[in-house]
CSV table of C-alpha atoms in Angstrom, one decimal:
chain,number,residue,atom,x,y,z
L,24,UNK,CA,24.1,-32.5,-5.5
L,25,UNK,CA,24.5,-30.6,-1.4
L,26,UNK,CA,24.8,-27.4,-4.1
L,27,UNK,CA,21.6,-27.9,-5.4
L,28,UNK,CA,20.1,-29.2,-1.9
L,29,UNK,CA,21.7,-26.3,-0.4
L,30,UNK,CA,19.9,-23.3,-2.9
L,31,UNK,CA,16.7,-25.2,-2.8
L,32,UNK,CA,16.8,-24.7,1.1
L,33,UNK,CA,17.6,-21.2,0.2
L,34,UNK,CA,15.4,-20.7,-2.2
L,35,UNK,CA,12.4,-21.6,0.1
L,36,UNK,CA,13.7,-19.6,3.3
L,37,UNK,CA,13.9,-16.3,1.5
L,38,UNK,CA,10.2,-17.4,-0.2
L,39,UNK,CA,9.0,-17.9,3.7
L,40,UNK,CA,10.9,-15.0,5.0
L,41,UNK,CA,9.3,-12.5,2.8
L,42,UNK,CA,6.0,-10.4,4.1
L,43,UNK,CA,2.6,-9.5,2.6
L,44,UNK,CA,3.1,-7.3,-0.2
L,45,UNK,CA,1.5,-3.9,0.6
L,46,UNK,CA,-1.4,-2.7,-0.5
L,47,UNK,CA,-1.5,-0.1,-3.0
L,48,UNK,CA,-2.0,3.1,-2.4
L,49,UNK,CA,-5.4,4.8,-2.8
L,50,UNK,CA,-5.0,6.6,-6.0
L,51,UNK,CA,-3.4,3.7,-7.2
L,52,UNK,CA,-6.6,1.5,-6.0
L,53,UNK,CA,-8.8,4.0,-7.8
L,54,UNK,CA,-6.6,4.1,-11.4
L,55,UNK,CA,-7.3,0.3,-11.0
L,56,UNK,CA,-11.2,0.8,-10.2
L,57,UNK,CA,-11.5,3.4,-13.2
L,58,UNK,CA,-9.5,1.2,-16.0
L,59,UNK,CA,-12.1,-1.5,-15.0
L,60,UNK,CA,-14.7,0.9,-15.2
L,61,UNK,CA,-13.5,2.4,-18.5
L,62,UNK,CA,-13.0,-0.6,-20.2
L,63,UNK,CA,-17.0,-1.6,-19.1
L,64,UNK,CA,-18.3,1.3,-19.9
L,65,UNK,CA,-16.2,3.4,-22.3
L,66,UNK,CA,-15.7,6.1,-20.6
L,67,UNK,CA,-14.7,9.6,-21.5
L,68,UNK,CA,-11.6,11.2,-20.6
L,69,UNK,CA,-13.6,13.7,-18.9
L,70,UNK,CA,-15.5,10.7,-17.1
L,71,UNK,CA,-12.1,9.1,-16.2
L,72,UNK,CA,-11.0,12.6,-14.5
L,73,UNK,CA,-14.4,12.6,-12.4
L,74,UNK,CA,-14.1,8.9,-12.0
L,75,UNK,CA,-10.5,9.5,-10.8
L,76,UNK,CA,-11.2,11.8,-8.1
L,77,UNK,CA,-14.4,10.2,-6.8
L,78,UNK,CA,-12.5,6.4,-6.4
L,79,UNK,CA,-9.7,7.8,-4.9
L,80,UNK,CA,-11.9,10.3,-2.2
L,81,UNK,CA,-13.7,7.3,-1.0
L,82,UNK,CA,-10.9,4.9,-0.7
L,83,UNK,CA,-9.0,7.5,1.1
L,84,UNK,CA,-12.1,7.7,3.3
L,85,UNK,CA,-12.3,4.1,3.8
L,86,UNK,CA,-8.9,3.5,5.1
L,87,UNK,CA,-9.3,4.5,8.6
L,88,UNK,CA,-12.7,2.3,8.8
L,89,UNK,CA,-10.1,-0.7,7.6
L,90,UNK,CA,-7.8,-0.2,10.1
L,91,UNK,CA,-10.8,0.3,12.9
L,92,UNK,CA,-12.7,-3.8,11.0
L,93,UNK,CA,-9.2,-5.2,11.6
L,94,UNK,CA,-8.9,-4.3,15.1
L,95,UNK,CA,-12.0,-4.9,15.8
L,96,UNK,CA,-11.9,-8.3,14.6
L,97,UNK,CA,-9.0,-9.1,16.4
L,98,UNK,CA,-11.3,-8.2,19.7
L,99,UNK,CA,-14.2,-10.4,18.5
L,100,UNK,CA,-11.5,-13.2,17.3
L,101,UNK,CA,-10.4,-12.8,21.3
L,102,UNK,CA,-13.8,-12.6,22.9
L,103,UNK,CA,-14.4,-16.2,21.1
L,104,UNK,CA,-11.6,-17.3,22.5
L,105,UNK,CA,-12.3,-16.4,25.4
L,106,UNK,CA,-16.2,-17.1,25.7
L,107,UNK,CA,-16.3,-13.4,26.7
L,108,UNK,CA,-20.3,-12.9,25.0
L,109,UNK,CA,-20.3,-9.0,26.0
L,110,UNK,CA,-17.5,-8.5,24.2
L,111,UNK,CA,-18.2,-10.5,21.3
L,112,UNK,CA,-21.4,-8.5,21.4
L,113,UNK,CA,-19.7,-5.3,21.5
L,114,UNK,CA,-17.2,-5.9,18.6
L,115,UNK,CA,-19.9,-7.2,17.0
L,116,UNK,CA,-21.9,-4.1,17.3
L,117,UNK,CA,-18.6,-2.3,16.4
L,118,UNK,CA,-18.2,-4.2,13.2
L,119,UNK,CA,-21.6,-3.4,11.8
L,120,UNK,CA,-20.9,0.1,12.6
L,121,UNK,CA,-18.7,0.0,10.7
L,122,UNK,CA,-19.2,-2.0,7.5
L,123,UNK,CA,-22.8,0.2,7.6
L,124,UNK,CA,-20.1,3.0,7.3
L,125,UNK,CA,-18.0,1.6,4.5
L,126,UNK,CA,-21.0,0.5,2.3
L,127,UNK,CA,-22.2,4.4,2.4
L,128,UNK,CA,-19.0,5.2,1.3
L,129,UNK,CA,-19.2,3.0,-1.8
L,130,UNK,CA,-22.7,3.3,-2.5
L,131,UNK,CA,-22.1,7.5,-2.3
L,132,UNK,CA,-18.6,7.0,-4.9
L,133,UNK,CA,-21.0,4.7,-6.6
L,134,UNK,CA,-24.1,7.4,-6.8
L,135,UNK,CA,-21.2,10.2,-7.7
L,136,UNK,CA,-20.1,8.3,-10.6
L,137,UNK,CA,-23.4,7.0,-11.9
L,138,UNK,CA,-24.5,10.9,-11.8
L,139,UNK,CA,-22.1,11.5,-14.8
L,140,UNK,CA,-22.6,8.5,-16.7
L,141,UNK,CA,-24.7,8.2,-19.9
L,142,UNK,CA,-27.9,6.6,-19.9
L,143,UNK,CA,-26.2,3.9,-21.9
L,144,UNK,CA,-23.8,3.6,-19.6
L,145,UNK,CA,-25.9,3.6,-16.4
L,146,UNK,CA,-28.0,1.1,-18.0
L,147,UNK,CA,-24.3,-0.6,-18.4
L,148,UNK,CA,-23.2,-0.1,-14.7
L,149,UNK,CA,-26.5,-1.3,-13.5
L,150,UNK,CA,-26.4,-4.4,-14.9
L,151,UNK,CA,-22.8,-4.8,-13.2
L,152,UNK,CA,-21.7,-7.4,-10.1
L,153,UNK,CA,-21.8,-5.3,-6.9
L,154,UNK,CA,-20.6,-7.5,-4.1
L,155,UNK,CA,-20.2,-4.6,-1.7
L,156,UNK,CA,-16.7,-3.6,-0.2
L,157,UNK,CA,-14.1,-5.6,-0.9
L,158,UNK,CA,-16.0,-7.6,-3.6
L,159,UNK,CA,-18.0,-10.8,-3.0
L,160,UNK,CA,-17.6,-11.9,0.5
L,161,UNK,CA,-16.4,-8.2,1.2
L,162,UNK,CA,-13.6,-8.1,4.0
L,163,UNK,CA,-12.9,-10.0,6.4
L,164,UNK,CA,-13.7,-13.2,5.7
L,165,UNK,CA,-11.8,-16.5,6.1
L,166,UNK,CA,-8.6,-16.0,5.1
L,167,UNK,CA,-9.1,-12.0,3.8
L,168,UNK,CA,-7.3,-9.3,5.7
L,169,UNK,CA,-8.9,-8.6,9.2
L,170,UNK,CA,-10.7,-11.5,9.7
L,171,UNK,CA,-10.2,-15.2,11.2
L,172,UNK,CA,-7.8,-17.6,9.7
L,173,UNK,CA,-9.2,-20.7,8.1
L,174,UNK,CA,-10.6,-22.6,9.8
L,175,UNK,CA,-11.5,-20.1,12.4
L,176,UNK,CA,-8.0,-20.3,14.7
């Protein structure tokens, strides 16, 4: 019975003591984006090449801009905090910069790609969800990467 006790405490100490997985890296990010793509779409091998090297450009490009959201939500989380309003104003103003960076990035991989697409498959990739970077909600929301907790703590 103290075994079993005693590995279950175990058991949930290592779980607790491990960290956030990292992300992958960005060809990986664009194999993943492509395979998603191909499967939609059916794309050629040739497409999946040209696919390849456009998804992994961008999210290459859009790393630093990561990096630069996070921090600067980290300075609007503190300016809240703080009831600071020309800094929340200012990493405000640096945040839109920024996402207003990282949508032309995607919308450019996205124009890139759509360029060697069928008209079938445009038609296709059209009619697709485009919820902007990150997905729906893009990042930084509640709970995402670089932005405030739940609950807003």
């Amino acid at each position: 019975m103290i075994q079993k006790v005693a590995l279950t405490l175990l058991g949930a100490t290592l779980m607790f003591a491990q960290t956030a997985p990292t992300p992958p890296d960005p060809a990986t990010q664009a194999q993943m984006r492509v395979n998603m793509l191909s499967a939609q779409l059916s794309l050629t091998d040739a497409q999946k090449s040209g696919a390849l090297a456009i998804y992994t450009a961008a999210i290459t490009s859009a790393q630093s801009l990561h990096t630069n959201m996070q921090t600067a939500q980290q300075s609007l989380n503190a300016a809240v905090k703080k009831n600071d309003t020309a800094a929340i104003d200012q990493a405000a103003t640096t945040l839109g910069s920024l996402m207003g960076q990282l949508t032309a990035i995607n919308a450019k991989a996205d124009a890139a790609l759509y360029a060697i697409l069928t008209s079938t498959q445009q038609a296709i990739f059209t009619a697709l969800p485009h919820g902007g970077p990150g997905g729906p909600g893009g990042p930084g929301g509640p709970g995402a990467p670089g932005g405030m907790p739940p609950g807003g703590e």
